[in-house]
Coordinates of C-alpha atoms in Angstrom, one line a residue:
Chain B
M1 CA 0.0 0.0 0.0
A2 CA 1.1 3.5 -1.1
T3 CA 1.7 5.5 2.3
K4 CA -0.2 9.1 2.6
S5 CA 2.0 11.9 1.8
T6 CA 0.8 14.8 4.0
N7 CA 1.2 17.9 3.6
Q8 CA 0.4 20.7 6.2
K9 CA 0.7 23.7 4.3
A10 CA -2.4 22.7 2.9
W11 CA -3.8 24.3 5.4
F12 CA -3.4 27.7 4.2
F13 CA -5.5 27.3 1.5
V14 CA -8.6 26.9 3.9
V15 CA -7.5 30.1 5.8
P16 CA -9.5 32.5 3.7
V17 CA -12.6 30.5 4.1
I18 CA -11.7 30.2 7.6
I19 CA -11.6 34.3 7.9
L20 CA -14.7 34.8 6.0
V21 CA -16.6 32.4 7.4
A22 CA -15.5 33.6 10.7
F23 CA -16.2 37.2 10.2
N24 CA -19.9 36.6 9.1
A25 CA -21.1 33.7 10.8
L26 CA -19.2 32.8 13.7
I27 CA -18.1 35.8 15.6
P28 CA -21.6 37.0 15.2
L29 CA -23.3 34.1 16.6
M30 CA -20.7 33.6 19.0
T31 CA -21.9 36.9 20.4
V32 CA -25.1 36.1 20.5
V33 CA -24.6 33.1 22.3
N34 CA -22.3 35.0 24.7
Y35 CA -25.6 37.4 25.3
S36 CA -27.7 35.1 25.8
V37 CA -26.2 33.4 28.9
Q38 CA -25.7 36.4 30.5
E39 CA -27.5 39.8 32.1
T40 CA -26.4 43.2 30.6
F41 CA -26.0 45.9 32.8
G42 CA -24.3 49.0 31.6
N43 CA -20.9 50.4 31.3
N44 CA -20.6 46.7 30.0
I45 CA -21.1 45.0 32.9
F46 CA -22.1 41.2 33.1
F47 CA -23.5 38.9 35.0
F48 CA -23.5 35.0 34.2
E49 CA -26.9 33.2 33.9
G50 CA -27.0 30.2 33.2
V51 CA -30.1 29.3 31.1
K52 CA -32.4 31.7 32.4
W53 CA -33.2 33.3 29.3
F54 CA -33.7 30.6 27.6
E55 CA -36.6 28.8 29.9
Q56 CA -38.1 32.1 30.3
V57 CA -38.2 32.7 26.5
L58 CA -39.6 28.7 26.3
H59 CA -42.3 29.4 28.6
S60 CA -43.1 33.3 27.7
E61 CA -47.2 33.2 26.1
R62 CA -45.3 36.0 23.9
F63 CA -43.3 33.6 22.5
H64 CA -45.6 31.1 21.9
A65 CA -48.3 33.5 20.3
S66 CA -45.5 34.8 17.7
L67 CA -44.7 31.7 17.0
L68 CA -47.8 30.4 16.2
R69 CA -48.5 33.6 14.1
Q70 CA -45.5 33.1 12.0
L71 CA -46.3 29.3 11.9
S72 CA -49.7 30.0 10.4
F73 CA -48.1 32.8 7.6
T74 CA -45.5 30.3 6.5
G75 CA -48.2 27.4 6.3
I76 CA -50.6 29.8 4.4
I77 CA -48.3 31.4 2.0
L78 CA -46.9 28.0 1.3
A79 CA -49.9 26.3 1.0
I80 CA -50.9 29.6 -1.9
E81 CA -47.5 29.8 -3.1
I82 CA -46.3 26.0 -4.1
P83 CA -49.7 24.9 -6.0
L84 CA -50.0 28.6 -7.6
G85 CA -46.5 28.7 -8.5
I86 CA -46.7 24.7 -10.4
A87 CA -50.2 26.2 -11.9
I88 CA -48.5 29.3 -13.3
A89 CA -45.6 26.8 -14.6
L90 CA -48.0 24.4 -16.4
A91 CA -49.7 27.2 -18.0
M92 CA -47.0 29.0 -19.3
P93 CA -45.4 28.7 -23.2
K94 CA -43.2 26.1 -23.5
K95 CA -40.8 27.5 -26.7
G96 CA -41.4 30.7 -28.7
F97 CA -41.6 34.7 -28.1
W98 CA -43.9 34.4 -25.3
V99 CA -41.5 32.4 -23.5
S100 CA -39.3 35.3 -22.7
V101 CA -41.8 37.9 -21.8
C102 CA -43.3 35.5 -19.2
L103 CA -40.1 34.8 -17.8
V104 CA -39.1 38.4 -17.6
L105 CA -42.6 39.0 -16.2
M106 CA -42.0 36.7 -13.6
A107 CA -38.9 37.6 -12.3
L108 CA -40.0 41.1 -11.8
P109 CA -41.7 41.1 -8.4
L110 CA -38.3 39.1 -7.4
L111 CA -36.1 42.2 -8.4
I112 CA -37.5 44.7 -5.9
P113 CA -36.5 45.5 -2.8
W114 CA -38.1 43.7 0.5
N115 CA -38.9 47.6 1.8
V116 CA -40.0 48.9 -1.6
V117 CA -42.4 46.1 -1.7
G118 CA -43.7 46.8 1.7
A119 CA -44.2 50.8 0.7
M120 CA -45.7 49.9 -2.3
W121 CA -48.2 47.9 -1.1
N122 CA -48.8 50.0 2.3
I123 CA -49.9 52.6 -0.2
F124 CA -51.8 50.2 -2.7
A125 CA -53.9 49.1 0.0
L126 CA -54.7 52.1 1.9
P127 CA -58.2 52.2 1.8
D128 CA -58.5 56.1 1.2
I129 CA -56.0 56.3 -1.5
G130 CA -54.9 53.4 -2.5
L131 CA -56.1 51.8 -5.6
L132 CA -56.5 48.1 -4.1
G133 CA -58.3 49.8 -1.0
R134 CA -60.3 51.9 -2.4
I135 CA -61.8 49.1 -5.0
I136 CA -62.1 46.3 -2.1
N137 CA -64.3 49.2 0.0
G138 CA -66.3 49.9 -3.1
I139 CA -67.5 46.8 -4.1
G140 CA -69.1 46.4 -0.5
F141 CA -66.2 44.7 2.1
D142 CA -64.9 46.9 5.1
Y143 CA -61.3 46.9 4.5
N144 CA -59.2 49.0 6.5
F145 CA -55.8 47.0 6.8
T146 CA -54.4 49.6 10.0
Q147 CA -57.4 48.6 12.1
N148 CA -58.5 45.3 11.3
P149 CA -56.7 42.3 11.7
T150 CA -58.1 40.2 9.0
A151 CA -58.0 43.1 6.4
A152 CA -54.0 43.1 7.7
W153 CA -53.8 38.7 7.3
F154 CA -54.9 39.4 4.2
T155 CA -53.0 42.0 2.8
T156 CA -49.6 40.8 4.1
I157 CA -50.5 37.4 2.3
L158 CA -51.5 38.9 -0.7
M159 CA -48.1 40.8 -0.5
D160 CA -45.7 37.7 0.2
V161 CA -48.0 35.8 -2.5
W162 CA -47.2 38.6 -5.4
H163 CA -43.9 39.2 -4.2
W164 CA -42.5 35.3 -4.2
T165 CA -45.1 33.2 -6.1
S166 CA -42.2 33.9 -9.4
L167 CA -40.1 32.1 -7.4
V168 CA -41.9 28.6 -7.4
V169 CA -42.8 29.6 -11.1
L170 CA -39.6 29.8 -12.3
L171 CA -38.3 26.7 -10.5
A172 CA -41.2 24.9 -11.6
Y173 CA -40.2 25.8 -15.2
A174 CA -37.2 25.0 -15.1
G175 CA -37.8 21.5 -13.6
L176 CA -40.6 21.3 -16.3
S177 CA -38.4 22.3 -19.3
S178 CA -36.2 19.8 -18.2
I179 CA -38.4 16.5 -18.9
P180 CA -37.3 15.0 -22.5
D181 CA -40.5 15.1 -25.0
A182 CA -40.1 11.2 -25.6
Y183 CA -41.8 11.3 -21.9
F184 CA -44.8 13.2 -23.6
Q185 CA -44.8 11.0 -26.3
A186 CA -44.9 7.9 -25.1
A187 CA -47.6 8.8 -22.6
K188 CA -50.0 9.9 -25.3
I189 CA -49.7 6.5 -27.1
D190 CA -50.0 5.0 -23.5
G191 CA -53.6 7.2 -23.4
A192 CA -52.8 9.0 -20.4
G193 CA -54.9 12.1 -19.7
A194 CA -53.5 15.3 -18.6
W195 CA -53.9 14.5 -14.8
A196 CA -52.3 10.9 -15.4
V197 CA -49.2 12.7 -17.2
F198 CA -49.2 15.5 -14.8
R199 CA -49.3 13.3 -11.8
H200 CA -46.4 10.1 -13.6
I201 CA -44.4 12.5 -15.4
Q202 CA -44.3 15.8 -14.4
L203 CA -45.2 16.2 -10.8
P204 CA -42.0 13.3 -9.5
K205 CA -39.6 15.1 -12.1
M206 CA -40.1 18.1 -10.7
K207 CA -39.9 17.0 -7.4
R208 CA -36.2 18.1 -7.0
V209 CA -36.9 21.7 -7.8
L210 CA -39.9 21.7 -5.6
T211 CA -37.9 20.7 -2.7
I212 CA -35.7 23.6 -3.2
A213 CA -38.3 26.2 -3.7
I214 CA -40.7 24.5 -0.5
L215 CA -37.0 24.8 1.5
L216 CA -36.8 28.2 0.4
R217 CA -40.1 29.9 0.8
F218 CA -40.3 28.2 4.4
M219 CA -36.7 29.9 5.7
D220 CA -37.5 33.3 3.8
S221 CA -40.7 32.8 4.9
F222 CA -40.3 32.0 8.4
M223 CA -37.5 34.9 8.9
I224 CA -39.6 37.6 7.5
Y225 CA -39.3 41.2 8.9
T226 CA -39.1 44.0 6.3
E227 CA -42.0 43.3 4.1
P228 CA -44.6 43.1 7.4
F229 CA -42.6 45.8 9.0
V230 CA -43.0 48.7 6.4
L231 CA -47.0 47.5 5.8
T232 CA -48.4 47.1 8.9
G233 CA -45.5 47.9 11.7
G234 CA -46.9 44.6 13.2
G235 CA -50.4 45.6 13.9
P236 CA -53.1 46.2 14.3
G237 CA -52.1 45.6 18.0
N238 CA -50.1 42.4 17.9
T239 CA -51.8 40.7 15.0
T240 CA -49.1 40.9 12.7
T241 CA -46.0 40.9 14.4
F242 CA -44.0 37.9 13.4
L243 CA -41.2 36.0 15.0
S244 CA -38.3 38.5 13.7
I245 CA -40.5 41.6 14.2
D246 CA -41.0 40.5 18.0
L247 CA -37.2 40.0 18.1
V248 CA -36.4 43.2 17.2
K249 CA -38.9 44.5 19.5
I250 CA -37.2 43.0 22.2
A251 CA -33.7 43.4 21.3
L252 CA -33.8 47.1 20.0
G253 CA -36.8 48.5 21.6
Q254 CA -37.0 46.9 24.9
F255 CA -33.1 46.0 25.2
D256 CA -33.1 42.7 26.9
L257 CA -30.4 41.8 25.2
G258 CA -30.5 38.6 27.2
P259 CA -34.2 37.4 26.6
A260 CA -33.3 38.6 22.5
A261 CA -30.4 36.5 22.2
A262 CA -32.1 33.1 23.9
M263 CA -35.0 34.3 21.4
S264 CA -32.4 34.0 18.2
L265 CA -31.2 31.0 19.0
I266 CA -34.0 29.1 19.7
Y267 CA -35.5 30.5 16.4
F268 CA -32.5 29.7 14.6
L269 CA -32.7 25.8 15.5
I270 CA -36.2 25.9 14.5
V271 CA -36.1 27.0 10.8
L272 CA -32.7 24.4 11.6
L273 CA -34.7 21.7 12.7
V274 CA -38.0 22.1 10.1
C275 CA -35.2 22.2 7.2
W276 CA -33.3 19.2 8.2
V277 CA -36.5 17.1 9.2
F278 CA -37.9 18.4 6.1
Y279 CA -35.5 17.6 3.3
T280 CA -34.5 14.0 5.0
L281 CA -38.3 13.6 4.4
M282 CA -38.0 14.4 0.8
M283 CA -35.0 12.7 0.3
K284 CA -35.4 9.6 1.8
D285 CA -37.7 8.5 -1.0
E286 CA -35.2 9.4 -3.9
A287 CA -32.5 6.8 -2.1
Q288 CA -34.8 3.8 -2.5
Chain U
M1 CA -42.6 8.3 -51.2
S2 CA -45.3 5.8 -50.7
V3 CA -44.6 2.9 -48.6
E4 CA -46.6 -0.2 -47.6
W5 CA -46.2 -2.2 -44.6
S6 CA -47.8 -5.6 -44.7
D7 CA -49.0 -6.5 -41.5
G8 CA -47.0 -9.0 -39.1
G9 CA -44.0 -7.9 -41.2
A10 CA -40.8 -7.0 -39.3
Y11 CA -39.3 -4.1 -41.3
A12 CA -36.3 -1.5 -40.6
L13 CA -36.0 1.6 -41.3
L14 CA -32.1 1.8 -42.1
G15 CA -30.6 5.8 -42.9
P16 CA -27.9 8.0 -41.8
S17 CA -28.8 10.4 -39.1
G18 CA -31.1 13.1 -40.1
C19 CA -32.4 11.9 -43.2
G20 CA -35.9 11.6 -41.7
K21 CA -36.8 8.3 -40.1
T22 CA -37.6 9.7 -36.7
T23 CA -40.0 11.7 -38.7
L24 CA -41.6 9.1 -40.7
L25 CA -42.0 6.8 -37.7
N26 CA -43.7 10.2 -35.4
I27 CA -45.9 10.2 -38.9
I28 CA -47.1 6.8 -38.5
S29 CA -47.7 6.6 -34.8
G30 CA -49.6 10.3 -34.9
L31 CA -47.2 12.1 -32.8
L32 CA -46.8 14.4 -36.0
T33 CA -49.1 15.7 -38.7
P34 CA -47.9 15.5 -42.1
T35 CA -48.2 18.8 -44.1
Q36 CA -49.7 16.5 -47.1
G37 CA -50.0 12.8 -47.9
E38 CA -52.0 10.1 -45.8
V39 CA -51.4 6.9 -43.5
W40 CA -53.6 4.3 -43.6
F41 CA -54.0 1.4 -41.6
G42 CA -55.7 -1.1 -43.5
D43 CA -58.6 0.2 -44.9
E44 CA -59.0 3.6 -42.3
N45 CA -57.3 6.8 -43.4
V46 CA -56.0 7.3 -39.8
T47 CA -53.8 10.6 -41.0
N48 CA -55.8 12.9 -38.4
E49 CA -56.0 10.5 -35.6
P50 CA -54.1 11.3 -32.4
A51 CA -51.7 9.0 -31.4
D52 CA -53.8 7.2 -28.5
T53 CA -56.2 5.9 -31.1
R54 CA -54.1 4.2 -33.6
N55 CA -53.2 1.7 -31.2
I56 CA -49.5 2.0 -31.9
A57 CA -46.7 1.4 -29.7
Q58 CA -43.3 3.4 -29.7
V59 CA -40.2 2.5 -28.0
F60 CA -37.8 5.7 -27.6
Q61 CA -34.1 6.6 -28.0
F62 CA -33.9 6.8 -24.3
P63 CA -36.2 4.5 -21.9
V64 CA -39.2 6.0 -20.6
V65 CA -40.4 4.8 -17.5
Y66 CA -42.7 6.4 -15.2
D67 CA -40.4 6.8 -12.3
T68 CA -42.4 7.0 -9.5
M69 CA -44.7 3.8 -10.1
T70 CA -43.2 -0.1 -9.9
V71 CA -42.6 -2.1 -12.7
Y72 CA -45.9 -3.8 -12.8
D73 CA -47.7 -0.1 -12.6
N74 CA -45.7 0.7 -15.1
L75 CA -46.8 -1.9 -17.7
A76 CA -50.5 -1.9 -16.4
F77 CA -50.2 2.0 -16.7
P78 CA -51.6 1.8 -20.7
L79 CA -54.2 -0.4 -19.6
R80 CA -55.7 1.4 -16.7
N81 CA -55.7 4.6 -19.6
R82 CA -58.0 2.6 -21.4
G83 CA -60.1 1.2 -18.7
V84 CA -60.0 -1.7 -18.6
D85 CA -60.6 -4.7 -16.1
E86 CA -58.3 -5.1 -13.1
T87 CA -57.8 -9.3 -13.6
E88 CA -57.4 -8.9 -17.4
I89 CA -54.8 -6.5 -16.3
D90 CA -53.0 -8.6 -13.7
Q91 CA -53.0 -11.5 -16.3
R92 CA -51.6 -9.3 -19.3
V93 CA -48.9 -8.0 -17.2
R94 CA -48.0 -11.5 -15.5
E95 CA -47.6 -12.6 -19.4
I96 CA -46.0 -9.9 -20.5
G97 CA -43.4 -9.8 -17.2
D98 CA -42.7 -13.6 -17.9
M99 CA -41.8 -12.9 -21.5
L100 CA -39.5 -9.9 -20.9
D101 CA -37.9 -11.8 -18.4
L102 CA -39.2 -9.3 -15.8
T103 CA -41.3 -11.4 -13.4
E104 CA -38.9 -10.8 -10.6
T105 CA -38.6 -7.3 -11.1
L106 CA -42.6 -6.8 -11.4
N107 CA -42.5 -5.0 -8.0
K108 CA -39.7 -2.9 -8.0
R109 CA -39.3 0.9 -8.7
A110 CA -39.1 1.1 -12.5
A111 CA -36.5 3.9 -11.8
G112 CA -33.8 1.5 -9.9
L113 CA -33.6 -0.5 -13.2
T114 CA -30.3 -0.9 -15.3
A115 CA -30.8 1.3 -19.0
D116 CA -32.0 -2.4 -20.8
G117 CA -34.3 -3.0 -17.5
K118 CA -36.3 -0.1 -18.5
Q119 CA -36.1 -0.1 -22.4
K120 CA -37.8 -3.9 -21.8
I121 CA -40.1 -1.6 -19.6
S122 CA -41.1 0.6 -22.9
L123 CA -41.2 -2.3 -24.9
G124 CA -43.5 -4.6 -22.6
R125 CA -46.0 -1.1 -22.2
G126 CA -46.6 -1.7 -26.4
L127 CA -46.8 -5.2 -26.2
V128 CA -49.1 -5.2 -23.2
R129 CA -52.2 -4.2 -25.2
K130 CA -53.6 -6.8 -27.2
D131 CA -54.8 -5.1 -30.2
V132 CA -51.7 -3.3 -30.8
N133 CA -51.6 -2.4 -35.0
V134 CA -47.6 -1.7 -34.6
I135 CA -44.6 -1.5 -33.0
M136 CA -41.8 0.8 -33.2
F137 CA -38.7 1.5 -32.3
D138 CA -36.8 4.5 -32.1
E139 CA -33.2 3.5 -32.0
P140 CA -34.1 1.6 -28.8
L141 CA -30.2 0.4 -28.4
T142 CA -28.7 3.5 -28.6
V143 CA -27.9 3.8 -24.6
I144 CA -27.4 0.3 -24.1
D145 CA -24.4 -1.8 -23.5
P146 CA -22.5 -3.3 -26.4
H147 CA -23.0 -7.0 -24.6
L148 CA -26.4 -6.3 -24.1
K149 CA -27.5 -4.9 -27.3
W150 CA -27.1 -8.3 -28.4
V151 CA -29.4 -10.3 -26.1
L152 CA -31.9 -7.6 -26.8
R153 CA -32.0 -7.9 -30.6
S154 CA -32.2 -11.4 -30.2
K155 CA -35.1 -11.4 -27.7
L156 CA -36.9 -8.5 -30.4
K157 CA -36.4 -11.2 -33.1
E158 CA -37.6 -13.8 -30.6
L159 CA -40.8 -11.8 -29.4
H160 CA -41.8 -11.2 -33.2
Q161 CA -42.1 -14.6 -33.9
R162 CA -44.3 -15.3 -31.1
V163 CA -46.3 -12.0 -30.7
G164 CA -46.7 -11.8 -34.6
A165 CA -47.1 -7.7 -34.6
T166 CA -45.8 -5.7 -37.3
M167 CA -42.7 -4.3 -35.9
I168 CA -40.9 -1.3 -37.3
Y169 CA -37.2 -0.7 -36.0
V170 CA -35.4 2.9 -37.0
T171 CA -31.8 2.5 -36.7
H172 CA -28.5 4.0 -38.7
D173 CA -26.5 0.9 -37.4
Q174 CA -26.8 -1.8 -40.8
T175 CA -26.2 -4.7 -38.6
E176 CA -29.2 -4.0 -36.3
A177 CA -31.6 -3.3 -39.2
L178 CA -30.0 -6.4 -41.6
T179 CA -30.1 -8.8 -38.7
F180 CA -33.5 -7.9 -37.1
A181 CA -35.8 -7.0 -40.3
D182 CA -37.2 -9.1 -43.2
Q183 CA -37.6 -6.0 -45.2
V184 CA -35.1 -3.5 -45.2
V185 CA -36.3 0.5 -46.2
V186 CA -33.4 2.5 -46.4
M187 CA -33.7 6.0 -46.7
H188 CA -31.7 8.9 -48.0
E189 CA -32.3 12.6 -47.8
G190 CA -36.0 12.5 -46.8
T191 CA -36.8 9.7 -49.6
V192 CA -36.9 6.1 -49.5
V193 CA -34.3 5.0 -52.2
Q194 CA -35.3 1.2 -51.6
I195 CA -37.4 -1.5 -49.7
G196 CA -35.7 -5.2 -49.8
T197 CA -34.7 -7.8 -47.9
P198 CA -31.3 -7.7 -46.5
I199 CA -29.5 -9.8 -49.6
D200 CA -31.6 -7.6 -52.1
L201 CA -29.8 -4.6 -50.3
F202 CA -26.8 -6.2 -50.9
E203 CA -26.7 -8.0 -54.4
R204 CA -28.7 -5.3 -56.0
P205 CA -28.9 -2.0 -54.6
Q206 CA -31.0 0.3 -56.3
H207 CA -29.2 3.3 -55.8
T208 CA -25.6 4.1 -55.5
F209 CA -26.4 5.4 -51.8
V210 CA -27.4 1.9 -50.5
G211 CA -24.4 0.4 -51.9
H212 CA -22.5 2.9 -50.1
F213 CA -24.3 2.8 -46.8
I214 CA -25.0 -0.9 -46.8
G215 CA -21.9 -3.3 -46.7
S216 CA -18.4 -2.3 -45.4
P217 CA -16.3 -1.5 -47.4
G218 CA -19.4 -0.1 -49.4
M219 CA -19.8 -0.8 -53.3
N220 CA -17.1 0.7 -55.7
V221 CA -18.9 3.2 -57.6
L222 CA -16.7 3.9 -61.1
P223 CA -17.5 6.9 -63.4
C224 CA -18.2 5.3 -66.9
S225 CA -19.2 6.1 -70.7
I226 CA -21.6 4.1 -72.5
D227 CA -21.3 3.1 -75.7
N228 CA -24.2 1.3 -77.3
G229 CA -25.9 0.6 -74.2
R230 CA -22.8 -0.9 -72.6
A231 CA -20.8 0.8 -69.7
M232 CA -16.9 1.4 -70.7
F233 CA -14.7 1.7 -68.1
A234 CA -10.5 2.0 -68.5
G235 CA -11.1 1.6 -72.4
Q236 CA -13.0 -2.0 -71.8
A237 CA -16.9 -2.6 -71.7
I238 CA -17.5 -4.1 -68.9
S239 CA -20.3 -6.8 -68.7
T240 CA -22.9 -5.5 -66.3
V241 CA -26.4 -7.1 -65.2
N242 CA -28.9 -4.1 -66.6
S243 CA -28.3 -2.2 -69.9
I244 CA -29.4 1.2 -71.2
A245 CA -31.6 1.4 -74.2
G246 CA -31.3 4.3 -75.9
P247 CA -29.8 7.7 -75.8
V248 CA -28.9 8.0 -72.0
T249 CA -28.4 11.9 -70.0
G250 CA -27.1 12.6 -66.8
R251 CA -24.2 10.8 -64.7
T252 CA -23.6 7.6 -65.5
E253 CA -21.7 4.9 -63.2
I254 CA -21.0 1.6 -62.5
G255 CA -21.5 0.2 -59.0
I256 CA -19.5 -3.4 -58.0
R257 CA -19.1 -4.3 -54.7
P258 CA -15.7 -5.2 -53.3
E259 CA -16.8 -8.9 -52.6
F260 CA -17.3 -9.2 -56.3
V261 CA -13.8 -8.2 -57.6
T262 CA -11.1 -10.3 -58.3
F263 CA -7.7 -10.5 -59.6
S264 CA -6.9 -12.1 -62.8
D265 CA -4.9 -12.6 -65.3
E266 CA -5.9 -10.2 -67.4
G267 CA -8.7 -7.4 -67.2
I268 CA -7.9 -3.9 -65.8
N269 CA -4.9 -3.4 -65.1
V270 CA -4.1 -1.2 -61.7
D271 CA -1.4 -0.5 -59.1
I272 CA -2.0 -1.7 -55.3
I273 CA -2.3 1.2 -52.9
K274 CA -3.0 -0.3 -49.7
V275 CA -3.8 -3.7 -47.8
S276 CA -5.7 -3.6 -44.7
D277 CA -6.2 -6.6 -42.4
V278 CA -9.4 -6.9 -41.4
G279 CA -9.7 -10.1 -39.5
R280 CA -11.1 -12.9 -41.8
H281 CA -10.3 -10.8 -44.9
N282 CA -7.9 -8.4 -46.9
I283 CA -8.8 -5.2 -48.2
I284 CA -6.9 -4.6 -50.9
E285 CA -7.4 -1.1 -52.0
V286 CA -6.0 -0.6 -56.0
K287 CA -5.9 2.3 -58.1
H288 CA -6.2 2.5 -62.2
G289 CA -5.5 6.2 -63.2
E290 CA -7.4 8.3 -60.7
H291 CA -10.2 6.1 -59.7
S292 CA -9.6 4.3 -56.7
L293 CA -11.6 0.9 -55.4
K294 CA -11.4 -1.7 -53.3
L295 CA -11.9 -5.7 -53.5
L296 CA -12.0 -8.2 -50.4
L297 CA -9.8 -11.4 -50.4
T298 CA -10.5 -14.3 -48.2
E299 CA -7.7 -14.3 -45.9
G300 CA -4.7 -17.0 -47.4
Q301 CA -5.8 -15.9 -51.4
D302 CA -2.7 -14.3 -53.0
I303 CA -1.8 -10.9 -53.7
P304 CA -0.5 -9.7 -56.9
A305 CA 2.9 -8.5 -57.3
D306 CA 3.1 -5.5 -59.9
G307 CA 1.2 -5.4 -63.0
A308 CA -1.8 -7.0 -61.3
H309 CA -5.3 -7.2 -63.0
I310 CA -8.8 -7.2 -61.8
T311 CA -12.1 -8.5 -63.1
F312 CA -15.8 -8.0 -62.6
D313 CA -18.4 -10.7 -61.5
P314 CA -21.0 -9.7 -64.5
G315 CA -23.6 -10.8 -62.3
Y316 CA -23.2 -8.0 -59.4
T317 CA -22.1 -5.3 -62.1
Q318 CA -24.7 -2.5 -62.0
I319 CA -25.3 0.4 -64.3
Y320 CA -26.3 3.7 -62.6
V321 CA -27.8 6.8 -63.9
D322 CA -27.4 9.5 -61.7
G323 CA -27.4 7.4 -58.6
W324 CA -30.4 5.1 -59.9
M325 CA -29.7 1.7 -60.9
A326 CA -30.5 2.0 -64.8
G327 CA -33.8 -0.1 -66.1
G328 CA -34.1 -1.4 -62.8
S329 CA -33.5 -4.9 -62.3

């Protein structure tokens, strides 16, 4: 057997990456860990508190409420954006001039900065001067997203669907385009109807891209901050205060750095856990 | 073109890439609608019928299986789409699975099979329906390993005898075409140049393209002049199978396969350019003036030294006008 040659100089190649990751992830994360176990006073005086903040956050009704709001929001937008995205991708033309037109139109919402999206929808949905607000009130619904929780949720969800369904469409479309023609020809010869083609060819072939789409949309929507912050500011009351808005309120509004840090870590672990479980489930099938 | 495929025949559609084989196949199966012309199945004009009502089956170049289904469900799929009774489906699927040696894998996921297994499933989905008019193969062995190609090819031949369905096999590989088919349809640049048995194609190519394309090495094609209906090459009259009556316009050539050219004491004098050993044969390349041609010698036969002469077997020498065999055969 040949002996393995060892050259420790190779570590130098990894150093730039280590430095980069340290500055953009490890050091900030460790700072948060540091805060999460200490009580902070002015003049940089700290007291070690152990897991007290974690216990406090986990038992806090406020945290439970915003976590529930967050889960509902993410669940609702996933339930709308994924099927809608697939439907739009299926309806898009397969070739010709209109493909590029559709793709550009689809990409447009994705190019708009988050806070601009929030501001746009805020004005768009205002009951007195906004086009959407005026129309909804005009057809007889009492709609005011700054006062009515249902209206606020409706607007926030509509905004997210408008902003992010395109992402699902583009991914699903890419998945659909990669299916060789022979599959559709074979299905035609086998006498398969549109539903059978979707169920047995298109959906299985889109599985990988849909996994990515669902993961991305889960993570992004679970961490959503800017858009609802600009649109509703978390209100009316606390009804659209999602996890990250709540977190910012605790950290920067109340300067409770310890509980905020503990909440950040719990929040982070939830995202990580859900992604891991989801990914494992989706890929388990693949491995068989 | 007008091609008639008789029921129960084994046909090969042979031609180089891009000659229109797949297009013709897709027109027959109904995946393409012709801009002109008609397709008839028996006494029924099916030109405008969609693919699923034509009762045809097609196996594609790349294996098409429904990944999420088991092999069993894959085979049952065309029947279930047509609302066939489950007990009948079960019986048919097992029968076909048995025929294709798929019985052991029936309950496995189709996605996990090798390329040849998947191609068998594609074929099985065609065979499973009883009423299939024709099974078409579009270069089905492209992605199969060489040693399995042979196995699958004999399987196809066996199935053809057992099932008796009409089969059309598209390929650009002459070995595949000649071993599979009773009748080979040779296509070139969108037209059918010859339909015939493998022996016809070998002995009586109707077009110089067929001569070139089939056989290894291909037919020698030499420019000739016509004198009194007879072909003249190298200042000598060449005896040929066919002759030309009346005046000729166009390019005239004689075609002779390397197998039917022999060295002799007299005849056309040639210089030997190259000898290549291809196993049981030697391919000899010779030149007369600027015209080069090839002949085939079995191993052990002597290659003459300088001042060699060759003669053509008159029974296999043909005159071509503008590429087509003169006067028919």
